[in-house]
Amino acid sequence: MDGGCSCGALRYRLTSEPLFVHCCHCLNCQRQTGSAFVINVLIEADRVEILTGEPQRVPVPRSGGKRQQIYRCPACEIAVFSTYTRKHVRFVRAGTLDDPSAVEPDVHIYTRSKVPWVTLPESTPAFNTYYDVEKLWPNERLERLRALRSR
Ligand SMILES: [Zn+2]
Ligand SMILES: [Zn+2]
């Protein structure tokens, strides 16, 4: 899967299937995107191949005094991915994929701040806040996560 910014200076390729796909309804994500939620494709940092451009890292305050690193195109400043506490996992913004419909949320999180007009499918797990990765991710994906943690 390929994606990029609006001006074309920054292009990237995901070299494998994602680890997991989050639909996050938290207030931070709503503010950052100006929308009702964000779709984040979680994937190992070394599986995000930068084809052109140099993503610019911008530290952004979050609620609770933490910071999140948002990587942007240096020219048009579109945000393409983020990192949180674990820098080996990138949260790629699915809306920047050439085909955003190529991924679907595996989980909805922080639904406590979900806007009321968004109706979630019953078939997808949803949580008020975060969730227990060990309980939800398939074994093969957990193996990939463990491989990252042991680095
Ligand atoms: Zn750009
Ligand atoms: Zn969020």
XYZ file of N, CA and C and ligand atoms in Angstrom:
455
model
N 0.834 -1.197 0.000
C 0.000 0.000 0.000
C 0.872 1.252 0.000
N 0.599 2.165 -0.910
C 1.336 3.418 -0.990
C 0.458 4.564 -0.522
N 1.111 5.633 -0.123
C 0.377 6.830 0.274
C 1.288 8.028 0.248
N 0.736 9.181 0.653
C 1.554 10.387 0.685
C 0.744 11.610 1.061
N 1.449 12.733 0.984
C 0.857 14.013 1.380
C 0.048 14.596 0.225
N -0.395 15.846 0.397
C -1.209 16.485 -0.637
C -0.391 16.999 -1.812
N 0.853 17.445 -1.561
C 1.624 18.075 -2.637
C 2.477 17.066 -3.407
N 2.614 15.866 -2.854
C 3.368 14.827 -3.566
C 4.843 14.773 -3.210
N 5.318 15.706 -2.380
C 6.744 15.714 -2.016
C 7.092 14.534 -1.115
N 6.113 14.089 -0.315
C 6.350 12.983 0.618
C 5.512 11.780 0.200
N 6.208 10.687 -0.130
C 5.528 9.453 -0.518
C 6.067 8.315 0.328
N 5.192 7.392 0.698
C 5.637 6.256 1.499
C 4.972 4.974 0.998
N 5.523 3.848 1.432
C 4.972 2.537 1.091
C 4.946 1.675 2.346
N 3.819 1.019 2.594
C 3.756 0.026 3.668
C 4.133 -1.308 3.050
N 5.178 -1.938 3.611
C 5.753 -3.111 2.952
C 5.141 -4.422 3.435
N 4.158 -4.338 4.336
C 3.452 -5.562 4.733
C 2.053 -5.190 5.211
N 1.298 -6.213 5.573
C 0.011 -5.975 6.221
C 0.252 -5.206 7.525
N -0.716 -4.389 7.947
C -0.565 -3.684 9.226
C -0.527 -4.652 10.405
N -0.116 -4.127 11.567
C -0.276 -4.860 12.813
C -1.751 -4.871 13.213
N -2.357 -3.702 13.190
C -3.751 -3.555 13.587
C -4.220 -2.193 13.107
N -5.525 -2.020 12.966
C -6.059 -0.736 12.511
C -6.986 -0.176 13.582
N -6.631 1.015 14.081
C -7.420 1.684 15.113
C -8.314 2.739 14.499
N -9.553 2.798 14.963
C -10.357 3.993 14.744
C -10.468 4.665 16.097
N -9.828 5.829 16.237
C -9.765 6.495 17.544
C -10.677 7.705 17.579
N -11.545 7.697 18.595
C -12.540 8.761 18.756
C -12.158 9.719 19.880
N -10.883 9.725 20.290
C -10.501 10.573 21.433
C -10.475 12.048 21.022
N -10.486 12.902 22.043
C -10.554 14.342 21.788
C -9.270 14.847 21.130
N -8.123 14.237 21.464
C -6.873 14.638 20.815
C -6.948 14.412 19.311
N -7.397 13.219 18.936
C -7.471 12.892 17.508
C -8.513 13.759 16.800
N -9.607 14.041 17.503
C -10.616 14.911 16.885
C -10.033 16.296 16.613
N -9.277 16.815 17.583
C -8.691 18.154 17.419
C -7.641 18.155 16.314
N -6.787 17.128 16.316
C -5.694 17.089 15.327
C -6.202 16.983 13.901
N -7.292 16.235 13.718
C -7.768 16.000 12.361
C -8.858 16.982 11.963
N -9.458 17.655 12.959
C -10.604 18.506 12.670
C -11.808 17.696 12.271
N -11.813 16.424 12.667
C -12.875 15.522 12.246
C -13.427 14.752 13.449
N -14.230 13.744 13.205
C -14.874 13.018 14.295
C -13.993 11.906 14.851
N -13.047 11.433 14.064
C -12.151 10.349 14.502
C -10.974 10.274 13.536
N -9.989 9.468 13.895
C -8.880 9.215 12.976
C -8.795 7.708 12.744
N -8.340 7.314 11.571
C -8.036 5.906 11.312
C -6.518 5.778 11.287
N -5.989 5.029 12.238
C -4.543 4.818 12.332
C -4.185 3.390 11.967
N -3.278 3.252 11.010
C -2.751 1.942 10.631
C -1.476 1.714 11.430
N -1.521 0.797 12.385
C -0.340 0.517 13.207
C 0.566 -0.457 12.461
N 1.850 -0.082 12.350
C 2.787 -0.931 11.632
C 4.202 -0.635 12.131
N 5.061 -1.639 12.048
C 6.448 -1.455 12.457
C 7.073 -0.296 11.668
N 7.885 0.517 12.380
C 8.508 1.683 11.736
C 9.319 1.278 10.504
N 10.001 0.113 10.583
C 10.845 -0.268 9.447
C 10.046 -0.887 8.297
N 8.721 -0.946 8.465
C 7.886 -1.385 7.344
C 7.187 -0.208 6.672
N 7.551 1.003 7.106
C 7.117 2.217 6.406
C 8.319 2.707 5.610
N 8.296 2.421 4.330
C 9.412 2.796 3.468
C 9.126 4.181 2.905
N 10.047 5.121 3.136
C 9.878 6.468 2.590
C 10.402 6.467 1.152
N 9.524 6.751 0.210
C 9.893 6.707 -1.208
C 10.499 8.030 -1.658
N 9.854 9.139 -1.267
C 10.405 10.468 -1.556
C 10.125 11.384 -0.386
N 10.995 12.374 -0.199
C 10.786 13.373 0.846
C 11.354 12.938 2.180
N 11.315 13.848 3.102
C 11.868 13.639 4.440
C 10.810 14.102 5.443
N 10.122 13.157 6.114
C 9.085 13.583 7.057
C 9.667 14.459 8.170
N 8.937 15.487 8.516
C 9.383 16.418 9.550
C 8.637 16.109 10.839
N 9.392 15.890 11.915
C 8.790 15.505 13.184
C 8.374 16.740 13.979
N 7.113 16.771 14.387
C 6.600 17.889 15.177
C 6.040 17.336 16.491
N 6.615 17.716 17.645
C 6.056 17.265 18.916
C 4.767 18.025 19.215
N 3.714 17.291 19.546
C 2.401 17.910 19.761
C 1.898 17.517 21.149
N 1.499 18.507 21.949
C 0.978 18.187 23.286
C -0.338 17.423 23.209
N -0.495 16.483 24.145
C -1.740 15.751 24.282
C -2.288 16.005 25.672
N -3.526 15.646 25.890
C -4.081 15.774 27.229
C -3.265 14.890 28.176
N -3.164 15.321 29.428
C -2.404 14.547 30.401
C -0.927 14.893 30.395
N -0.540 15.942 29.669
C 0.838 16.420 29.699
C 1.807 15.621 28.840
N 1.294 14.610 28.115
C 2.181 13.825 27.250
C 2.332 14.493 25.895
N 3.287 13.971 25.145
C 3.487 14.474 23.795
C 3.442 13.329 22.803
N 3.009 13.678 21.630
C 2.967 12.724 20.534
C 3.777 13.345 19.421
N 4.516 12.510 18.674
C 5.313 13.025 17.566
C 4.511 12.854 16.281
N 4.235 13.964 15.625
C 3.514 13.889 14.355
C 4.497 14.191 13.228
N 4.513 13.300 12.238
C 5.432 13.446 11.102
C 4.681 14.034 9.919
N 5.207 15.129 9.411
C 4.520 15.889 8.373
C 5.379 16.060 7.123
N 4.702 16.285 6.003
C 5.425 16.710 4.800
C 6.003 18.091 5.084
N 7.313 18.320 4.837
C 7.893 19.631 5.119
C 7.346 20.728 4.201
N 6.800 20.361 3.057
C 6.304 21.375 2.123
C 4.843 21.736 2.402
N 3.942 20.757 2.369
C 2.512 21.077 2.536
C 2.008 20.830 3.957
N 2.849 20.234 4.807
C 2.571 20.059 6.233
C 1.395 19.133 6.547
N 1.035 18.305 5.583
C 0.042 17.270 5.864
C 0.666 16.231 6.801
N -0.102 15.818 7.809
C 0.389 14.799 8.746
C 0.195 13.420 8.137
N 1.267 12.635 8.083
C 1.160 11.305 7.488
C 1.225 10.183 8.520
N 2.033 10.366 9.581
C 2.001 9.373 10.650
C 2.467 9.960 11.969
N 2.214 9.187 13.032
C 2.564 9.604 14.385
C 3.318 8.490 15.079
N 4.041 8.860 16.137
C 4.499 7.860 17.087
C 4.095 8.330 18.481
N 3.860 7.337 19.338
C 3.501 7.638 20.718
C 4.650 7.178 21.601
N 4.364 6.423 22.664
C 5.443 6.042 23.578
C 6.425 5.070 22.933
N 5.934 4.200 22.045
C 6.801 3.199 21.430
C 7.184 3.661 20.029
N 8.438 4.098 19.874
C 8.773 4.741 18.606
C 8.951 3.747 17.462
N 9.009 2.439 17.786
C 9.135 1.433 16.729
C 7.807 1.112 16.055
N 6.704 1.655 16.600
C 5.399 1.449 15.972
C 4.915 2.781 15.421
N 4.629 2.791 14.140
C 4.100 4.003 13.530
C 2.591 3.892 13.394
N 1.944 5.023 13.599
C 0.496 5.121 13.422
C 0.265 5.916 12.135
N 0.094 5.197 11.038
C -0.036 5.845 9.734
C -1.497 6.257 9.533
N -1.705 7.488 9.115
C -3.071 7.994 8.939
C -3.656 7.433 7.640
N -4.684 6.614 7.819
C -5.221 5.876 6.671
C -5.748 6.801 5.576
N -6.149 8.001 5.958
C -6.643 8.949 4.958
C -5.563 9.414 4.003
N -4.287 9.157 4.322
C -3.200 9.533 3.415
C -2.819 8.395 2.465
N -3.451 7.218 2.618
C -3.213 6.134 1.652
C -3.809 6.531 0.305
N -3.192 6.051 -0.766
C -3.759 6.316 -2.094
C -5.170 5.741 -2.175
N -5.373 4.616 -1.505
C -6.696 4.014 -1.443
C -7.105 3.833 0.022
N -7.710 4.862 0.601
C -8.065 4.778 2.026
C -9.038 3.644 2.334
N -9.753 3.170 1.333
C -10.704 2.086 1.587
C -10.019 0.721 1.663
N -8.692 0.710 1.502
C -7.948 -0.552 1.566
C -7.874 -1.109 2.989
N -8.119 -0.269 3.980
C -8.107 -0.746 5.367
C -9.436 -0.452 6.040
N -9.752 -1.287 7.022
C -10.950 -1.070 7.838
C -10.555 -1.179 9.292
N -11.229 -0.458 10.175
C -10.869 -0.532 11.594
C -11.030 -1.954 12.146
N -10.008 -2.416 12.905
C -10.121 -3.668 13.658
C -10.734 -3.412 15.025
N -10.650 -2.153 15.466
C -11.170 -1.806 16.793
C -11.507 -0.312 16.817
N -12.544 0.010 17.575
C -12.868 1.417 17.853
C -12.478 1.708 19.288
N -11.714 2.804 19.489
C -11.253 3.113 20.846
C -11.662 4.530 21.246
N -11.648 4.745 22.567
C -12.071 6.023 23.151
C -13.460 6.440 22.657
N -14.349 5.476 22.646
C -15.709 5.782 22.192
C -16.463 6.644 23.205
N -15.852 6.863 24.392
C -16.522 7.752 25.359
C -16.672 9.164 24.801
N -15.796 9.542 23.843
C -15.949 10.867 23.241
C -16.389 10.787 21.775
N -16.895 9.636 21.383
C -17.437 9.486 20.015
C -18.594 10.458 19.818
N -18.628 11.104 18.658
C -19.753 12.003 18.398
C -21.028 11.161 18.197
N -22.170 11.659 18.677
C -23.360 10.804 18.731
C -23.909 10.391 17.369
N -23.577 11.121 16.311
C -24.141 10.773 15.002
C -23.338 9.714 14.258
N -22.224 9.290 14.841
C -21.482 8.170 14.249
C -21.982 6.871 14.863
N -22.459 5.963 14.033
C -22.936 4.665 14.501
C -21.906 3.605 14.142
N -21.487 2.838 15.146
C -20.441 1.842 14.922
C -21.059 0.498 14.547
N -20.365 -0.259 13.685
C -20.867 -1.592 13.350
C -20.755 -2.526 14.552
N -21.761 -3.344 14.768
C -21.768 -4.260 15.916
C -20.651 -5.285 15.816
N -20.205 -5.558 14.595
C -19.230 -6.625 14.374
C -17.801 -6.225 14.764
N -17.551 -4.932 15.003
C -16.200 -4.480 15.339
C -16.127 -4.148 16.830
N -15.127 -4.697 17.545
C -15.013 -4.394 18.975
C -14.848 -2.895 19.214
N -15.434 -2.418 20.296
C -15.373 -0.994 20.640
C -15.161 -0.853 22.143
N -14.326 0.131 22.506
C -13.969 0.310 23.910
C -14.066 1.779 24.307
N -14.508 2.000 25.539
C -14.635 3.359 26.069
C -13.317 4.104 26.048
N -12.228 3.382 26.411
C -10.900 4.002 26.405
C -9.984 3.118 25.553
N -8.846 2.673 26.118
C -7.975 1.792 25.356
C -8.403 0.346 25.609
N -7.613 -0.621 25.175
C -8.028 -2.013 25.261
C -6.815 -2.894 25.515
N -7.072 -4.147 25.787
C -6.007 -5.102 26.060
C -5.553 -5.752 24.751
N -4.391 -5.303 24.281
C -3.847 -5.780 23.008
C -3.738 -7.306 22.999
N -3.287 -7.866 24.128
C -3.078 -9.319 24.220
C -4.370 -10.095 23.970
N -5.482 -9.495 24.305
C -6.763 -10.197 24.154
C -7.342 -10.058 22.755
N -6.931 -9.019 22.055
C -7.625 -8.713 20.802
C -6.819 -9.032 19.538
N -5.511 -8.864 19.609
C -4.719 -9.069 18.393
C -4.556 -10.555 18.105
N -4.566 -10.932 16.844
C -4.267 -12.327 16.483
C -2.834 -12.677 16.892
N -2.595 -13.956 17.133
C -1.291 -14.416 17.617
C -0.124 -13.956 16.757
N -0.321 -14.044 15.457
C 0.766 -13.702 14.529
C 1.148 -12.226 14.674
N 0.151 -11.382 14.944
C 0.425 -9.945 15.120
C 1.092 -9.687 16.460
N 0.680 -10.461 17.466
C 1.320 -10.334 18.780
C 2.787 -10.738 18.704
N 3.050 -11.764 17.888
C 4.447 -12.179 17.694
C 5.269 -11.028 17.122
N 4.702 -10.333 16.166
C 5.400 -9.190 15.570
C 5.637 -8.099 16.623
N 4.643 -7.880 17.478
C 4.786 -6.871 18.527
C 5.874 -7.270 19.515
N 5.897 -8.555 19.866
C 6.928 -9.044 20.814
C 8.317 -8.883 20.202
N 8.407 -9.119 18.907
C 9.704 -8.964 18.229
C 10.184 -7.506 18.339
N 9.241 -6.567 18.269
C 9.593 -5.142 18.408
C 10.043 -4.835 19.824
N 9.307 -5.386 20.790
C 9.607 -5.089 22.197
C 10.969 -5.607 22.602
N 11.424 -6.674 21.944
C 12.696 -7.288 22.352
C 13.884 -6.583 21.682
N 13.619 -5.577 20.844
C 14.716 -4.877 20.187
C 15.487 -3.988 21.141
Zn 3.441 17.617 0.758
Zn -7.047 9.292 19.611
